Short mmCIF file of C-alpha atoms and ligand atoms in Angstrom, two decimals:
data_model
loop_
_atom_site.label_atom_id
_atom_site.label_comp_id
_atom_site.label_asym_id
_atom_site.label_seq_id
_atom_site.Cartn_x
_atom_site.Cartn_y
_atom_site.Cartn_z
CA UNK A 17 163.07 132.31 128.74
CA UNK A 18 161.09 135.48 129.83
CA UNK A 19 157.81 135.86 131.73
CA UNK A 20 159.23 138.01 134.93
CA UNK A 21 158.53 141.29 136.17
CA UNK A 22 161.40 143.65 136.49
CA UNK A 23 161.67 146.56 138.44
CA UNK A 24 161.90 150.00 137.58
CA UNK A 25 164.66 151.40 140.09
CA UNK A 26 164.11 155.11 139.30
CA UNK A 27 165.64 156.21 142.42
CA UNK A 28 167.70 159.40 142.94
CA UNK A 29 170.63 158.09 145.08
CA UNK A 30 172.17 154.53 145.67
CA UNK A 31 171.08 154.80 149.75
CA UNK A 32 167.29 155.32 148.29
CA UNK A 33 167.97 151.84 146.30
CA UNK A 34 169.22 150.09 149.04
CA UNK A 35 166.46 150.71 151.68
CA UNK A 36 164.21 149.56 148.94
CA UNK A 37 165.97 146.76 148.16
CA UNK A 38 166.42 145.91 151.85
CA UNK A 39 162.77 145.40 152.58
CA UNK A 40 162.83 142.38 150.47
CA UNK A 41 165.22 139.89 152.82
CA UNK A 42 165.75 137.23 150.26
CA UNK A 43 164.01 137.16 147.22
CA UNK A 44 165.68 137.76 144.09
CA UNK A 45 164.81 140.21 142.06
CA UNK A 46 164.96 141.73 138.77
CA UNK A 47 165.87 145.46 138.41
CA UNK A 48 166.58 147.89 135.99
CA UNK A 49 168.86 150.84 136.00
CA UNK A 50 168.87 154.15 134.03
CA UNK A 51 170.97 156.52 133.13
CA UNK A 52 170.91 158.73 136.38
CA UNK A 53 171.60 155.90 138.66
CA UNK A 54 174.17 154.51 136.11
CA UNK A 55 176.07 158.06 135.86
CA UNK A 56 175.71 159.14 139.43
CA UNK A 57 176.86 155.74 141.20
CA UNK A 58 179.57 153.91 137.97
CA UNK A 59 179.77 150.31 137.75
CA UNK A 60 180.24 149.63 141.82
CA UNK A 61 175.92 150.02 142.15
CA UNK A 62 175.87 147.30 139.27
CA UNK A 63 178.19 145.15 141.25
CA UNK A 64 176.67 145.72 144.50
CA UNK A 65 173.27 144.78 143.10
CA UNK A 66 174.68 141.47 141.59
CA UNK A 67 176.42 140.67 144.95
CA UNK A 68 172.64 140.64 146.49
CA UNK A 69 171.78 138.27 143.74
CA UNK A 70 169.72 139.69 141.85
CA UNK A 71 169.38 140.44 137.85
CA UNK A 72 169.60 143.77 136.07
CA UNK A 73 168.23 145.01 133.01
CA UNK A 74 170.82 147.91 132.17
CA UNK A 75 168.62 150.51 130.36
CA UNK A 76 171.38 153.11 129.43
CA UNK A 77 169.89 152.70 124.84
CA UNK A 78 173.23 152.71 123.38
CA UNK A 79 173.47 154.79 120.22
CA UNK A 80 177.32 155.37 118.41
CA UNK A 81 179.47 154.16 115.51
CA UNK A 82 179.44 150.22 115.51
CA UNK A 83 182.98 149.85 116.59
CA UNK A 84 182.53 152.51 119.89
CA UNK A 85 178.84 150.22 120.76
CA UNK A 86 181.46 147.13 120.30
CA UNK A 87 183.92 148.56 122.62
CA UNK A 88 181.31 150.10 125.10
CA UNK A 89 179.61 146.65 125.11
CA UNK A 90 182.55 144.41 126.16
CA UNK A 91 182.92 146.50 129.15
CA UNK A 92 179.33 146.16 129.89
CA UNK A 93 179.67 142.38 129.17
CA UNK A 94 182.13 142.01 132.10
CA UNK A 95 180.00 143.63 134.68
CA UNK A 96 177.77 140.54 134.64
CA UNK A 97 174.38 142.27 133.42
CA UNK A 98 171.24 140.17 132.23
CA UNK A 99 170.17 142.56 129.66
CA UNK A 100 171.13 146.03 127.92
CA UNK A 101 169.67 147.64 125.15
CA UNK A 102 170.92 150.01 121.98
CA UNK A 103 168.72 152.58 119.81
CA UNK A 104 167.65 150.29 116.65
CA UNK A 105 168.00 153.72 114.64
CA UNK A 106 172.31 153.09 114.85
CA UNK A 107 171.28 150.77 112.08
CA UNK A 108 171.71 146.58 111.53
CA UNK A 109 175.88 147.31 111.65
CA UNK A 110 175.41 149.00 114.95
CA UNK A 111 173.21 146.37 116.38
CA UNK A 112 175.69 143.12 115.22
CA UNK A 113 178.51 145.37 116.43
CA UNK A 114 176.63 145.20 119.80
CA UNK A 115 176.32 141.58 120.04
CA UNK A 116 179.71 140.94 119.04
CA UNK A 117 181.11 143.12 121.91
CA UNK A 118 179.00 141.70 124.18
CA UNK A 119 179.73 138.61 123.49
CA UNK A 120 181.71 136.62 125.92
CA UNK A 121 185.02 133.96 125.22
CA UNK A 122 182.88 130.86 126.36
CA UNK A 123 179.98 132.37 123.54
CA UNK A 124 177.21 133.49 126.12
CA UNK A 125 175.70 136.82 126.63
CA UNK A 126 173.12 138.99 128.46
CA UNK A 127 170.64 139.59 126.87
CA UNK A 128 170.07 142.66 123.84
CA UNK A 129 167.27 144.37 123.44
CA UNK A 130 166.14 147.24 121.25
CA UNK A 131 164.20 150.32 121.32
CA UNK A 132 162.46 151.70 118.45
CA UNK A 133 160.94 154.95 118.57
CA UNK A 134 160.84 156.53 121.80
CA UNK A 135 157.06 157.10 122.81
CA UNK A 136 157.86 160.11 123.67
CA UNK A 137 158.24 160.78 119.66
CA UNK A 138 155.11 161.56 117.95
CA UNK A 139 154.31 161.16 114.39
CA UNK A 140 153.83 164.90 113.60
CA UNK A 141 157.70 165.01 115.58
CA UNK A 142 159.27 162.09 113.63
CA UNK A 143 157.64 163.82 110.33
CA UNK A 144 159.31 167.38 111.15
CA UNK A 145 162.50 166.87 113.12
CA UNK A 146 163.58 163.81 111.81
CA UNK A 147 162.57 163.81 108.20
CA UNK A 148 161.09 159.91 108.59
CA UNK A 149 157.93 160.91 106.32
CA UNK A 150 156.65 156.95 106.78
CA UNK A 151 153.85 156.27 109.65
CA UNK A 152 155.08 155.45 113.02
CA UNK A 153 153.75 152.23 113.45
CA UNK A 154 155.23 150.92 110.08
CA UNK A 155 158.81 152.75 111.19
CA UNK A 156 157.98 150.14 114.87
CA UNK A 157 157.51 147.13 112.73
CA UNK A 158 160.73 147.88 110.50
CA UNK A 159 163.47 148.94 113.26
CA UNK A 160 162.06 145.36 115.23
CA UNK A 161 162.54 143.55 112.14
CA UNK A 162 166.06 144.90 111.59
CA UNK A 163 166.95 144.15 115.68
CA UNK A 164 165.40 140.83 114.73
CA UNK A 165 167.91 140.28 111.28
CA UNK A 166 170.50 141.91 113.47
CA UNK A 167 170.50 138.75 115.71
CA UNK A 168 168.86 140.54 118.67
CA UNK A 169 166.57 139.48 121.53
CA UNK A 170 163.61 141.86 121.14
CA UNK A 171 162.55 144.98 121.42
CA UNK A 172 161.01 147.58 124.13
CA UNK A 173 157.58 148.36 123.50
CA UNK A 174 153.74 149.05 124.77
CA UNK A 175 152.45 145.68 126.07
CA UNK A 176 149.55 147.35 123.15
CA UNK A 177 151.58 146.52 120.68
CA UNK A 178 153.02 142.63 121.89
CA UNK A 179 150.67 140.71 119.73
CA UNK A 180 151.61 142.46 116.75
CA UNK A 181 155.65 142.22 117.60
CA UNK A 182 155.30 138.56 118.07
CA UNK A 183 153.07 138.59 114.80
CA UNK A 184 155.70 139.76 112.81
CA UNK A 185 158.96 139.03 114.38
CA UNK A 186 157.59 135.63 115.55
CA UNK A 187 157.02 134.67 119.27
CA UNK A 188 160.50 133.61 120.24
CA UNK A 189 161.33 137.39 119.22
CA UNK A 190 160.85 139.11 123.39
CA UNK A 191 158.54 142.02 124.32
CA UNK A 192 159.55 143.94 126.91
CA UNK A 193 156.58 146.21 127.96
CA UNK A 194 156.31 149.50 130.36
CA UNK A 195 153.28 150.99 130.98
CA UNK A 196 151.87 148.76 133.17
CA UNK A 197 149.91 149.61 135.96
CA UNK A 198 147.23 147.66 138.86
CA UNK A 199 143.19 147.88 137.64
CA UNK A 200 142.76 150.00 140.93
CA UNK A 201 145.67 151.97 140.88
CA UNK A 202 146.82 155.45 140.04
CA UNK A 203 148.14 155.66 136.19
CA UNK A 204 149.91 159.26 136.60
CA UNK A 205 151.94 160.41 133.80
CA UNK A 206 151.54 156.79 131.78
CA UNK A 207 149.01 157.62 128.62
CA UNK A 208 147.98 153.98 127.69
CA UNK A 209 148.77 151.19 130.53
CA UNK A 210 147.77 147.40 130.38
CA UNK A 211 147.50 145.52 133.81
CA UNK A 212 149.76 143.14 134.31
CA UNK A 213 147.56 139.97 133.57
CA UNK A 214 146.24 141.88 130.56
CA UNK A 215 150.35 141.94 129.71
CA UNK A 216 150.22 138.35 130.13
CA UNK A 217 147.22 137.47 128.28
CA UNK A 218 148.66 139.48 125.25
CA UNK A 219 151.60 138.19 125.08
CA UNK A 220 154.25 140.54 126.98
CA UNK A 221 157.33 138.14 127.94
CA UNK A 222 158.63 141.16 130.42
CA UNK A 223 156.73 144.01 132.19
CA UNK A 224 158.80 147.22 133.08
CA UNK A 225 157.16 148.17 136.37
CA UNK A 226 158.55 151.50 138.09
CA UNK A 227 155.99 153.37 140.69
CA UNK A 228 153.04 151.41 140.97
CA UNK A 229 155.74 149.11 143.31
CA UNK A 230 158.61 151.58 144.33
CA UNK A 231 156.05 154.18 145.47
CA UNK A 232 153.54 151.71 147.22
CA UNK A 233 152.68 151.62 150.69
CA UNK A 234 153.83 148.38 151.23
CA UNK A 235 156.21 147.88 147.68
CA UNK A 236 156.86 143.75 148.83
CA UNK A 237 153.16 142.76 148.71
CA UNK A 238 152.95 145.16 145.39
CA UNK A 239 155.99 142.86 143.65
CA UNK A 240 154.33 139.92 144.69
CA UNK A 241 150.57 141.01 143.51
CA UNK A 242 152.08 142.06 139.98
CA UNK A 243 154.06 138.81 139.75
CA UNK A 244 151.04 136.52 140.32
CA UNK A 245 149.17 138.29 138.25
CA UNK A 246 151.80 138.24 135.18
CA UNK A 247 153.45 135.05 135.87
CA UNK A 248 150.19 133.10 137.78
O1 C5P B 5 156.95 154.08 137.13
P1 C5P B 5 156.60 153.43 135.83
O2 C5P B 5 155.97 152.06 135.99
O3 C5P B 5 155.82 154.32 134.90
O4 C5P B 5 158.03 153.18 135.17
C1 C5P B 5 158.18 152.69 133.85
C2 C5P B 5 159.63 152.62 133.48
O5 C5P B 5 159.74 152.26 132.12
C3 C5P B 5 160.39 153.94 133.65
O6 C5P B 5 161.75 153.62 133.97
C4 C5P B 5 160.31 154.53 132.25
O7 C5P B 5 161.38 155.41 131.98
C5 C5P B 5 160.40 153.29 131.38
N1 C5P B 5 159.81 153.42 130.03
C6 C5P B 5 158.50 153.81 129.83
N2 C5P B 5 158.02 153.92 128.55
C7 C5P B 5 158.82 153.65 127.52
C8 C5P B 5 160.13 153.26 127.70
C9 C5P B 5 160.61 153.16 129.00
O8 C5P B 5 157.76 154.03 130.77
N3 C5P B 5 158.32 153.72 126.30
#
């Protein structure tokens, strides 16, 4: 399990997605979809994407009572994804709840991940707005151990931090890392990036990679530099 570079489709409109996904003929992919996309094109881009064959990493961080995540997830079960993800701050109840609805009758499922704290949450705002008064890394380690007692996959997080997930949630437990970006290319609004081989010598099982292929000149020869140099 793991080891594969997925793409971050952060495009605008479902036409923008399929000229990009066009220029790769017949290699299969793995993609993931936000929010916008999600909300702007409904289930028929998720089903459209799977009918080209490829995987998708639905990123839409589910976050309710347990029994609404339940509910939400069965429907998100059926569309055939590879892997969603919930907030680990709706608690170990919200996270089984989660696996349970996703669940299918023959006992498979995509894959559940978790996210933390959102790096765009600094200590000072955790401290103020949210009344969490512990440090931030700690508050990390704890919400991937609870995903982790939950029953879940793993957890989104800096390919910085992979060691010390695997270190404490053990290395079956998956690290799915953003931030990643080419030794010679252009970092832009990413704070502290890891190349993709330096994701793979750390330990990252699954780099999030948005611009540095979307927004290349030539985004097939991109893909295929980042996935020898993650996967070799
Ligand atoms: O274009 P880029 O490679 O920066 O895209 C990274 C993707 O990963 C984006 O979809 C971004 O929203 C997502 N992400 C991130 N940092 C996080 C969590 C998600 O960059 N901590």
């Amino acid at each position: 399990m793991g080891k594969d570079v997925i793409i971050a489709c952060d495009f605008d409109s479902k036409a923008e997605l399929i000229k990009f996904l066009d220029k790769f003929e017949d290699e299969s992919l793995y993609l993931k979809v936000g929010m916008e996309l999600f909300y702007a094109e409904g289930p028929a881009i998720i089903k459209e994407i799977k009918s080209r064959g490829h995987k998708i990493f639905l990123d839409l961080k589910l976050h309710d009572i347990p029994t609404t995540v339940m509910k939400a997830m069965k429907v998100l079960s059926e569309l055939d994804v590879d892997m969603c993800n919930v907030h680990a701050a709706g608690t170990i109840a919200m996270m089984e709840a989660a696996i349970k609805g996703l669940t299918k009758a023959d006992g498979t499922r995509p894959l559940l991940i978790a996210v933390t704290q959102l790096t765009s949450t600094s200590q000072e705002r955790m401290t103020e707005d949210l009344l969490i008064d512990r440090k931030i890394d700690e508050v990390v380690s704890h919400y991937a151990m609870n995903a982790k007692k939950a029953g879940l996959d793993g957890i989104v997080c800096s390919p910085l931090e992979a060691g010390k997930v695997h270190a404490e949630c053990g290395s079956e437990f998956l690290t799915i890392t953003p931030g990643v970006r080419f030794a010679d290319g252009e970092v832009g609004d990413q704070v502290r990036v890891m190349t993709p081989a330096q994701a793979r010598e750390i330990g990252s099982d699954y780099i999030v990679v948005g611009r540095p292929i979307t927004q290349a000149p030539d985004p097939v020869a991109a893909y295929k530099r980042c996935v020898s140099e993650f996967v070799g």
